[in-house]
Amino acid sequence: MAVDYRNPAATKPVRTGFAIVAYPLQRMVDAPFNLYTKVTGFFANQTHLASENSALKEQLRLYSVQYRDMQVLEQQNARLRELLKVDKRVGYTFTMAEVIAASDERGRQVVTLNKGSRDGVHEKQVVLAEGGNIYGQVVEVTPFSSKVMELTDRQHAIPVRNLRTGMRALANGTGKADILELKSIVAGSSSNVQDGDVFVSSGLDMLFPPDFPVAKVIPNGVQYISGDPFANISAKPMINFDNTREVLLLWRISPSPVEMLPAIPPAAPTAPAKPADIKNKKDEKTKKDEKPANKPTTASKPAGHPQ
Amino acid sequence: MIENLPRFPGAIWLTLLIGLGLNNVPLPPEWSYWRPDFVVLSLIHWALCMRQNVNLFVAFFMGLLADTISYALLGQHALGYVLVTYFAVRLSLRMSAEAFLQQFALIFIVVGIFMLINLWIRGVTGNIGPGLLYWMPLLSSLLVWPIYHGILGYFYVPRKMV
């Protein structure tokens, strides 16, 4: 026990071994609930399903258009970053995973997912829940399953930023599923926190992606104790941890130039267009006779240029 | 003297695994405060009915399994289960297996020791639970015991020996 407390890495193989043994048991315990959701899904109302389906389709159409716009923005962003000699923006890919078990230990908010190292899950991987809110991070991986520590675990902390003021803080878990605690915030005018303030991840830990919503200050969540230089702030996580059954595993991908190329074709003419554009302008000034001949080539450029 | 036998090989293992499964059935938080540790109850049951067949290593193994599942400190439940088995076997010699009141006293003591040790370990590792609510399983263990004991009665065959 002492070894496990001081140096968790030493007992990792034991944990992994037992976790593999425990996995079938956890699946068996989960099986009735799984069956229940499947059966209720099977007997769902046809008209309800149809209306839901059409609504989802509509949403998908909307999202696909927005995604197209997003792609354009991404390309633009990549190009601008290249011009400014800034590092390329990190991209992400996602996979769905299912929560099959939750820890019953007091103060612990750890769940087991049905995806493991077989599916590419690795330790310290970020897990999101529905709506893109941060759920937690992976702490243990076996070939078939993985354990995720939620934000509300007593031993978990995440660096956050106040969306309104930009003030940075640490959000600590309390062991309760619906409260996060913000500590070491100096009570004063420079860092005033109000009820309803939203905290997003700041990304300073180089683990959680920045600007993902984490928690919202509850009514009367800011409390000052006289004599204490720090304010006690309670915030409610954006996710209902008790009800979440499906989560998103997040992989970081740094886009290499090779990957960027195929996405560019519609914008491809613009890259060489710039020097040509300048050249053309010079041409226009010097040789006014050839202006009509250049026109078709220049006319195509403004179309590609906004990208 | 009464010498009981397991109904089939692996009956003890099966009941312990069932207990572990029951420990991990998802419950709403306000309910889970009342959840007794079913593995402890199973261990006490076997200590009472077949103290010759109870193995401390089995208890230790189940404890490590429980630790991994609940992501507790490795060895926390293991130590608890081993002590539970030891004390239950020792105390079971001083009482008759049929007297319910004596059984209640035994469970109260043994589960109390188990929870106290868990509480100490949590205190040392800075993981202190919610006040008096922590002791609720002690009560619910007593409430559940007659039913659970009755169900587990299926898993052994009573046999009289001279």
PDB file of N, CA and C in Angstrom, chain B residues 21-98:
ATOM      1  N   GLY B  21     -19.608  -8.382  -7.834  1.00  0.00           N
ATOM      2  CA  GLY B  21     -20.501  -7.810  -8.846  1.00  0.00           C
ATOM      3  C   GLY B  21     -21.551  -6.920  -8.210  1.00  0.00           C
ATOM      4  N   LEU B  22     -22.131  -7.389  -7.118  1.00  0.00           N
ATOM      5  CA  LEU B  22     -23.146  -6.584  -6.426  1.00  0.00           C
ATOM      6  C   LEU B  22     -22.550  -5.280  -5.901  1.00  0.00           C
ATOM      7  N   ASN B  23     -21.282  -5.342  -5.501  1.00  0.00           N
ATOM      8  CA  ASN B  23     -20.623  -4.124  -5.029  1.00  0.00           C
ATOM      9  C   ASN B  23     -20.515  -3.074  -6.122  1.00  0.00           C
ATOM     10  N   ASN B  24     -20.534  -3.528  -7.371  1.00  0.00           N
ATOM     11  CA  ASN B  24     -20.271  -2.601  -8.458  1.00  0.00           C
ATOM     12  C   ASN B  24     -21.481  -2.338  -9.339  1.00  0.00           C
ATOM     13  N   VAL B  25     -22.649  -2.765  -8.885  1.00  0.00           N
ATOM     14  CA  VAL B  25     -23.860  -2.395  -9.616  1.00  0.00           C
ATOM     15  C   VAL B  25     -24.052  -0.892  -9.463  1.00  0.00           C
ATOM     16  N   PRO B  26     -24.181  -0.174 -10.583  1.00  0.00           N
ATOM     17  CA  PRO B  26     -24.305   1.276 -10.456  1.00  0.00           C
ATOM     18  C   PRO B  26     -25.570   1.682  -9.712  1.00  0.00           C
ATOM     19  N   LEU B  27     -25.430   2.579  -8.752  1.00  0.00           N
ATOM     20  CA  LEU B  27     -26.549   3.096  -7.972  1.00  0.00           C
ATOM     21  C   LEU B  27     -26.430   4.610  -7.915  1.00  0.00           C
ATOM     22  N   PRO B  28     -27.564   5.300  -7.753  1.00  0.00           N
ATOM     23  CA  PRO B  28     -27.452   6.744  -7.532  1.00  0.00           C
ATOM     24  C   PRO B  28     -26.672   7.022  -6.244  1.00  0.00           C
ATOM     25  N   PRO B  29     -25.935   8.145  -6.188  1.00  0.00           N
ATOM     26  CA  PRO B  29     -25.023   8.379  -5.069  1.00  0.00           C
ATOM     27  C   PRO B  29     -25.691   8.298  -3.703  1.00  0.00           C
ATOM     28  N   GLU B  30     -26.932   8.785  -3.601  1.00  0.00           N
ATOM     29  CA  GLU B  30     -27.555   8.782  -2.268  1.00  0.00           C
ATOM     30  C   GLU B  30     -27.892   7.360  -1.818  1.00  0.00           C
ATOM     31  N   TRP B  31     -28.072   6.465  -2.800  1.00  0.00           N
ATOM     32  CA  TRP B  31     -28.301   5.058  -2.466  1.00  0.00           C
ATOM     33  C   TRP B  31     -26.991   4.353  -2.146  1.00  0.00           C
ATOM     34  N   SER B  32     -25.953   4.726  -2.881  1.00  0.00           N
ATOM     35  CA  SER B  32     -24.715   3.959  -2.759  1.00  0.00           C
ATOM     36  C   SER B  32     -24.081   4.155  -1.390  1.00  0.00           C
ATOM     37  N   TYR B  33     -24.487   5.186  -0.651  1.00  0.00           N
ATOM     38  CA  TYR B  33     -24.000   5.330   0.718  1.00  0.00           C
ATOM     39  C   TYR B  33     -24.464   4.172   1.583  1.00  0.00           C
ATOM     40  N   TRP B  34     -25.585   3.587   1.202  1.00  0.00           N
ATOM     41  CA  TRP B  34     -26.181   2.514   2.009  1.00  0.00           C
ATOM     42  C   TRP B  34     -25.759   1.135   1.550  1.00  0.00           C
ATOM     43  N   ARG B  35     -24.934   1.065   0.542  1.00  0.00           N
ATOM     44  CA  ARG B  35     -24.605  -0.246  -0.006  1.00  0.00           C
ATOM     45  C   ARG B  35     -23.633  -0.984   0.930  1.00  0.00           C
ATOM     46  N   PRO B  36     -24.043  -2.164   1.415  1.00  0.00           N
ATOM     47  CA  PRO B  36     -23.092  -2.945   2.213  1.00  0.00           C
ATOM     48  C   PRO B  36     -22.046  -3.582   1.312  1.00  0.00           C
ATOM     49  N   ASP B  37     -20.920  -3.956   1.892  1.00  0.00           N
ATOM     50  CA  ASP B  37     -19.904  -4.649   1.102  1.00  0.00           C
ATOM     51  C   ASP B  37     -20.268  -6.132   1.060  1.00  0.00           C
ATOM     52  N   PHE B  38     -20.744  -6.568  -0.106  1.00  0.00           N
ATOM     53  CA  PHE B  38     -21.242  -7.939  -0.208  1.00  0.00           C
ATOM     54  C   PHE B  38     -20.124  -8.967  -0.140  1.00  0.00           C
ATOM     55  N   VAL B  39     -18.917  -8.582  -0.524  1.00  0.00           N
ATOM     56  CA  VAL B  39     -17.810  -9.538  -0.421  1.00  0.00           C
ATOM     57  C   VAL B  39     -17.520  -9.833   1.040  1.00  0.00           C
ATOM     58  N   VAL B  40     -17.583  -8.799   1.870  1.00  0.00           N
ATOM     59  CA  VAL B  40     -17.380  -8.996   3.307  1.00  0.00           C
ATOM     60  C   VAL B  40     -18.448  -9.930   3.855  1.00  0.00           C
ATOM     61  N   LEU B  41     -19.691  -9.707   3.449  1.00  0.00           N
ATOM     62  CA  LEU B  41     -20.777 -10.564   3.925  1.00  0.00           C
ATOM     63  C   LEU B  41     -20.570 -12.013   3.472  1.00  0.00           C
ATOM     64  N   SER B  42     -20.109 -12.190   2.216  1.00  0.00           N
ATOM     65  CA  SER B  42     -19.857 -13.554   1.731  1.00  0.00           C
ATOM     66  C   SER B  42     -18.753 -14.206   2.546  1.00  0.00           C
ATOM     67  N   LEU B  43     -17.686 -13.435   2.813  1.00  0.00           N
ATOM     68  CA  LEU B  43     -16.572 -13.992   3.580  1.00  0.00           C
ATOM     69  C   LEU B  43     -17.030 -14.396   4.981  1.00  0.00           C
ATOM     70  N   ILE B  44     -17.858 -13.567   5.596  1.00  0.00           N
ATOM     71  CA  ILE B  44     -18.370 -13.909   6.925  1.00  0.00           C
ATOM     72  C   ILE B  44     -19.231 -15.165   6.854  1.00  0.00           C
ATOM     73  N   HIS B  45     -20.054 -15.222   5.816  1.00  0.00           N
ATOM     74  CA  HIS B  45     -20.911 -16.389   5.635  1.00  0.00           C
ATOM     75  C   HIS B  45     -20.084 -17.663   5.581  1.00  0.00           C
ATOM     76  N   TRP B  46     -19.017 -17.657   4.790  1.00  0.00           N
ATOM     77  CA  TRP B  46     -18.206 -18.871   4.651  1.00  0.00           C
ATOM     78  C   TRP B  46     -17.410 -19.141   5.922  1.00  0.00           C
ATOM     79  N   ALA B  47     -17.038 -18.072   6.613  1.00  0.00           N
ATOM     80  CA  ALA B  47     -16.325 -18.282   7.879  1.00  0.00           C
ATOM     81  C   ALA B  47     -17.230 -18.964   8.895  1.00  0.00           C
ATOM     82  N   LEU B  48     -18.512 -18.634   8.837  1.00  0.00           N
ATOM     83  CA  LEU B  48     -19.456 -19.238   9.774  1.00  0.00           C
ATOM     84  C   LEU B  48     -19.768 -20.673   9.389  1.00  0.00           C
ATOM     85  N   CYS B  49     -19.968 -20.928   8.103  1.00  0.00           N
ATOM     86  CA  CYS B  49     -20.482 -22.223   7.677  1.00  0.00           C
ATOM     87  C   CYS B  49     -19.392 -23.246   7.377  1.00  0.00           C
ATOM     88  N   MET B  50     -18.274 -22.799   6.830  1.00  0.00           N
ATOM     89  CA  MET B  50     -17.228 -23.754   6.451  1.00  0.00           C
ATOM     90  C   MET B  50     -15.871 -23.168   6.772  1.00  0.00           C
ATOM     91  N   ARG B  51     -15.579 -23.059   8.057  1.00  0.00           N
ATOM     92  CA  ARG B  51     -14.356 -22.319   8.370  1.00  0.00           C
ATOM     93  C   ARG B  51     -13.106 -23.076   7.933  1.00  0.00           C
ATOM     94  N   GLN B  52     -13.250 -24.399   7.638  1.00  0.00           N
ATOM     95  CA  GLN B  52     -12.080 -25.144   7.168  1.00  0.00           C
ATOM     96  C   GLN B  52     -11.705 -24.772   5.731  1.00  0.00           C
ATOM     97  N   ASN B  53     -12.712 -24.345   4.974  1.00  0.00           N
ATOM     98  CA  ASN B  53     -12.456 -24.102   3.555  1.00  0.00           C
ATOM     99  C   ASN B  53     -12.113 -22.656   3.228  1.00  0.00           C
ATOM    100  N   VAL B  54     -12.128 -21.823   4.252  1.00  0.00           N
ATOM    101  CA  VAL B  54     -11.882 -20.409   3.960  1.00  0.00           C
ATOM    102  C   VAL B  54     -10.389 -20.165   3.864  1.00  0.00           C
ATOM    103  N   ASN B  55     -10.001 -19.510   2.795  1.00  0.00           N
ATOM    104  CA  ASN B  55      -8.594 -19.315   2.489  1.00  0.00           C
ATOM    105  C   ASN B  55      -8.273 -17.823   2.525  1.00  0.00           C
ATOM    106  N   LEU B  56      -7.250 -17.462   3.285  1.00  0.00           N
ATOM    107  CA  LEU B  56      -6.900 -16.049   3.378  1.00  0.00           C
ATOM    108  C   LEU B  56      -6.374 -15.507   2.048  1.00  0.00           C
ATOM    109  N   PHE B  57      -5.726 -16.401   1.271  1.00  0.00           N
ATOM    110  CA  PHE B  57      -5.189 -15.938  -0.008  1.00  0.00           C
ATOM    111  C   PHE B  57      -6.317 -15.576  -0.972  1.00  0.00           C
ATOM    112  N   VAL B  58      -7.388 -16.369  -0.900  1.00  0.00           N
ATOM    113  CA  VAL B  58      -8.551 -16.051  -1.741  1.00  0.00           C
ATOM    114  C   VAL B  58      -9.096 -14.668  -1.356  1.00  0.00           C
ATOM    115  N   ALA B  59      -9.184 -14.437  -0.042  1.00  0.00           N
ATOM    116  CA  ALA B  59      -9.674 -13.136   0.421  1.00  0.00           C
ATOM    117  C   ALA B  59      -8.770 -12.017  -0.076  1.00  0.00           C
ATOM    118  N   PHE B  60      -7.460 -12.259  -0.016  1.00  0.00           N
ATOM    119  CA  PHE B  60      -6.500 -11.252  -0.456  1.00  0.00           C
ATOM    120  C   PHE B  60      -6.664 -10.968  -1.943  1.00  0.00           C
ATOM    121  N   PHE B  61      -6.810 -12.048  -2.721  1.00  0.00           N
ATOM    122  CA  PHE B  61      -6.978 -11.892  -4.168  1.00  0.00           C
ATOM    123  C   PHE B  61      -8.242 -11.086  -4.481  1.00  0.00           C
ATOM    124  N   MET B  62      -9.340 -11.438  -3.802  1.00  0.00           N
ATOM    125  CA  MET B  62     -10.584 -10.704  -4.048  1.00  0.00           C
ATOM    126  C   MET B  62     -10.417  -9.229  -3.685  1.00  0.00           C
ATOM    127  N   GLY B  63      -9.650  -8.984  -2.622  1.00  0.00           N
ATOM    128  CA  GLY B  63      -9.411  -7.608  -2.202  1.00  0.00           C
ATOM    129  C   GLY B  63      -8.663  -6.821  -3.258  1.00  0.00           C
ATOM    130  N   LEU B  64      -7.636  -7.441  -3.843  1.00  0.00           N
ATOM    131  CA  LEU B  64      -6.884  -6.743  -4.895  1.00  0.00           C
ATOM    132  C   LEU B  64      -7.774  -6.475  -6.095  1.00  0.00           C
ATOM    133  N   LEU B  65      -8.638  -7.452  -6.391  1.00  0.00           N
ATOM    134  CA  LEU B  65      -9.570  -7.277  -7.511  1.00  0.00           C
ATOM    135  C   LEU B  65     -10.497  -6.087  -7.232  1.00  0.00           C
ATOM    136  N   ALA B  66     -10.999  -6.033  -5.996  1.00  0.00           N
ATOM    137  CA  ALA B  66     -11.893  -4.928  -5.630  1.00  0.00           C
ATOM    138  C   ALA B  66     -11.163  -3.592  -5.696  1.00  0.00           C
ATOM    139  N   ASP B  67      -9.888  -3.596  -5.288  1.00  0.00           N
ATOM    140  CA  ASP B  67      -9.102  -2.361  -5.342  1.00  0.00           C
ATOM    141  C   ASP B  67      -8.943  -1.873  -6.772  1.00  0.00           C
ATOM    142  N   THR B  68      -8.666  -2.819  -7.678  1.00  0.00           N
ATOM    143  CA  THR B  68      -8.475  -2.409  -9.061  1.00  0.00           C
ATOM    144  C   THR B  68      -9.768  -1.879  -9.649  1.00  0.00           C
ATOM    145  N   ILE B  69     -10.867  -2.534  -9.336  1.00  0.00           N
ATOM    146  CA  ILE B  69     -12.135  -2.114  -9.921  1.00  0.00           C
ATOM    147  C   ILE B  69     -12.501  -0.713  -9.443  1.00  0.00           C
ATOM    148  N   SER B  70     -12.333  -0.467  -8.150  1.00  0.00           N
ATOM    149  CA  SER B  70     -12.769   0.833  -7.631  1.00  0.00           C
ATOM    150  C   SER B  70     -11.654   1.858  -7.657  1.00  0.00           C
ATOM    151  N   TYR B  71     -10.490   1.478  -8.195  1.00  0.00           N
ATOM    152  CA  TYR B  71      -9.341   2.370  -8.284  1.00  0.00           C
ATOM    153  C   TYR B  71      -8.990   2.941  -6.913  1.00  0.00           C
ATOM    154  N   ALA B  72      -9.100   2.092  -5.899  1.00  0.00           N
ATOM    155  CA  ALA B  72      -8.659   2.490  -4.561  1.00  0.00           C
ATOM    156  C   ALA B  72      -7.161   2.204  -4.455  1.00  0.00           C
ATOM    157  N   LEU B  73      -6.589   2.568  -3.309  1.00  0.00           N
ATOM    158  CA  LEU B  73      -5.186   2.248  -3.069  1.00  0.00           C
ATOM    159  C   LEU B  73      -5.026   0.735  -3.113  1.00  0.00           C
ATOM    160  N   LEU B  74      -4.020   0.262  -3.852  1.00  0.00           N
ATOM    161  CA  LEU B  74      -3.851  -1.172  -4.033  1.00  0.00           C
ATOM    162  C   LEU B  74      -3.524  -1.814  -2.687  1.00  0.00           C
ATOM    163  N   GLY B  75      -4.418  -2.681  -2.199  1.00  0.00           N
ATOM    164  CA  GLY B  75      -4.190  -3.338  -0.927  1.00  0.00           C
ATOM    165  C   GLY B  75      -5.150  -2.888   0.155  1.00  0.00           C
ATOM    166  N   GLN B  76      -5.884  -1.836  -0.114  1.00  0.00           N
ATOM    167  CA  GLN B  76      -6.811  -1.314   0.897  1.00  0.00           C
ATOM    168  C   GLN B  76      -7.907  -2.320   1.215  1.00  0.00           C
ATOM    169  N   HIS B  77      -8.613  -2.764   0.178  1.00  0.00           N
ATOM    170  CA  HIS B  77      -9.647  -3.768   0.399  1.00  0.00           C
ATOM    171  C   HIS B  77      -9.018  -5.111   0.747  1.00  0.00           C
ATOM    172  N   ALA B  78      -7.838  -5.391   0.160  1.00  0.00           N
ATOM    173  CA  ALA B  78      -7.199  -6.691   0.383  1.00  0.00           C
ATOM    174  C   ALA B  78      -6.910  -6.886   1.861  1.00  0.00           C
ATOM    175  N   LEU B  79      -6.316  -5.885   2.480  1.00  0.00           N
ATOM    176  CA  LEU B  79      -6.045  -5.957   3.917  1.00  0.00           C
ATOM    177  C   LEU B  79      -7.341  -6.124   4.694  1.00  0.00           C
ATOM    178  N   GLY B  80      -8.342  -5.350   4.316  1.00  0.00           N
ATOM    179  CA  GLY B  80      -9.626  -5.415   5.004  1.00  0.00           C
ATOM    180  C   GLY B  80     -10.236  -6.797   4.924  1.00  0.00           C
ATOM    181  N   TYR B  81     -10.234  -7.383   3.714  1.00  0.00           N
ATOM    182  CA  TYR B  81     -10.866  -8.690   3.531  1.00  0.00           C
ATOM    183  C   TYR B  81     -10.123  -9.771   4.310  1.00  0.00           C
ATOM    184  N   VAL B  82      -8.792  -9.690   4.319  1.00  0.00           N
ATOM    185  CA  VAL B  82      -8.014 -10.702   5.037  1.00  0.00           C
ATOM    186  C   VAL B  82      -8.335 -10.623   6.528  1.00  0.00           C
ATOM    187  N   LEU B  83      -8.377  -9.404   7.052  1.00  0.00           N
ATOM    188  CA  LEU B  83      -8.687  -9.241   8.477  1.00  0.00           C
ATOM    189  C   LEU B  83     -10.110  -9.695   8.783  1.00  0.00           C
ATOM    190  N   VAL B  84     -11.026  -9.371   7.877  1.00  0.00           N
ATOM    191  CA  VAL B  84     -12.416  -9.805   8.065  1.00  0.00           C
ATOM    192  C   VAL B  84     -12.474 -11.320   8.182  1.00  0.00           C
ATOM    193  N   THR B  85     -11.797 -12.002   7.256  1.00  0.00           N
ATOM    194  CA  THR B  85     -11.821 -13.460   7.271  1.00  0.00           C
ATOM    195  C   THR B  85     -11.225 -13.992   8.564  1.00  0.00           C
ATOM    196  N   TYR B  86     -10.083 -13.427   8.932  1.00  0.00           N
ATOM    197  CA  TYR B  86      -9.402 -13.904  10.140  1.00  0.00           C
ATOM    198  C   TYR B  86     -10.300 -13.736  11.363  1.00  0.00           C
ATOM    199  N   PHE B  87     -10.817 -12.538  11.556  1.00  0.00           N
ATOM    200  CA  PHE B  87     -11.631 -12.283  12.748  1.00  0.00           C
ATOM    201  C   PHE B  87     -12.920 -13.094  12.721  1.00  0.00           C
ATOM    202  N   ALA B  88     -13.512 -13.219  11.542  1.00  0.00           N
ATOM    203  CA  ALA B  88     -14.769 -13.971  11.454  1.00  0.00           C
ATOM    204  C   ALA B  88     -14.530 -15.428  11.822  1.00  0.00           C
ATOM    205  N   VAL B  89     -13.430 -15.992  11.338  1.00  0.00           N
ATOM    206  CA  VAL B  89     -13.130 -17.391  11.667  1.00  0.00           C
ATOM    207  C   VAL B  89     -12.855 -17.537  13.155  1.00  0.00           C
ATOM    208  N   ARG B  90     -12.076 -16.613  13.713  1.00  0.00           N
ATOM    209  CA  ARG B  90     -11.762 -16.682  15.149  1.00  0.00           C
ATOM    210  C   ARG B  90     -13.032 -16.558  15.999  1.00  0.00           C
ATOM    211  N   LEU B  91     -13.856 -15.567  15.645  1.00  0.00           N
ATOM    212  CA  LEU B  91     -15.041 -15.316  16.471  1.00  0.00           C
ATOM    213  C   LEU B  91     -16.104 -16.387  16.287  1.00  0.00           C
ATOM    214  N   SER B  92     -16.117 -16.997  15.080  1.00  0.00           N
ATOM    215  CA  SER B  92     -17.179 -17.973  14.817  1.00  0.00           C
ATOM    216  C   SER B  92     -17.042 -19.189  15.719  1.00  0.00           C
ATOM    217  N   LEU B  93     -15.828 -19.418  16.248  1.00  0.00           N
ATOM    218  CA  LEU B  93     -15.640 -20.549  17.151  1.00  0.00           C
ATOM    219  C   LEU B  93     -16.353 -20.326  18.477  1.00  0.00           C
ATOM    220  N   ARG B  94     -16.628 -19.079  18.800  1.00  0.00           N
ATOM    221  CA  ARG B  94     -17.193 -18.762  20.114  1.00  0.00           C
ATOM    222  C   ARG B  94     -18.714 -18.729  20.094  1.00  0.00           C
ATOM    223  N   MET B  95     -19.307 -19.058  18.973  1.00  0.00           N
ATOM    224  CA  MET B  95     -20.762 -18.911  18.917  1.00  0.00           C
ATOM    225  C   MET B  95     -21.369 -20.034  18.099  1.00  0.00           C
ATOM    226  N   SER B  96     -22.681 -20.188  18.213  1.00  0.00           N
ATOM    227  CA  SER B  96     -23.345 -21.184  17.385  1.00  0.00           C
ATOM    228  C   SER B  96     -23.827 -20.498  16.117  1.00  0.00           C
ATOM    229  N   ALA B  97     -23.757 -21.221  15.034  1.00  0.00           N
ATOM    230  CA  ALA B  97     -24.062 -20.634  13.735  1.00  0.00           C
ATOM    231  C   ALA B  97     -25.549 -20.362  13.563  1.00  0.00           C
ATOM    232  N   GLU B  98     -26.374 -20.849  14.473  1.00  0.00           N
ATOM    233  CA  GLU B  98     -27.810 -20.690  14.283  1.00  0.00           C
ATOM    234  C   GLU B  98     -28.374 -19.455  14.972  1.00  0.00           C
TER     235      GLU B  98
END
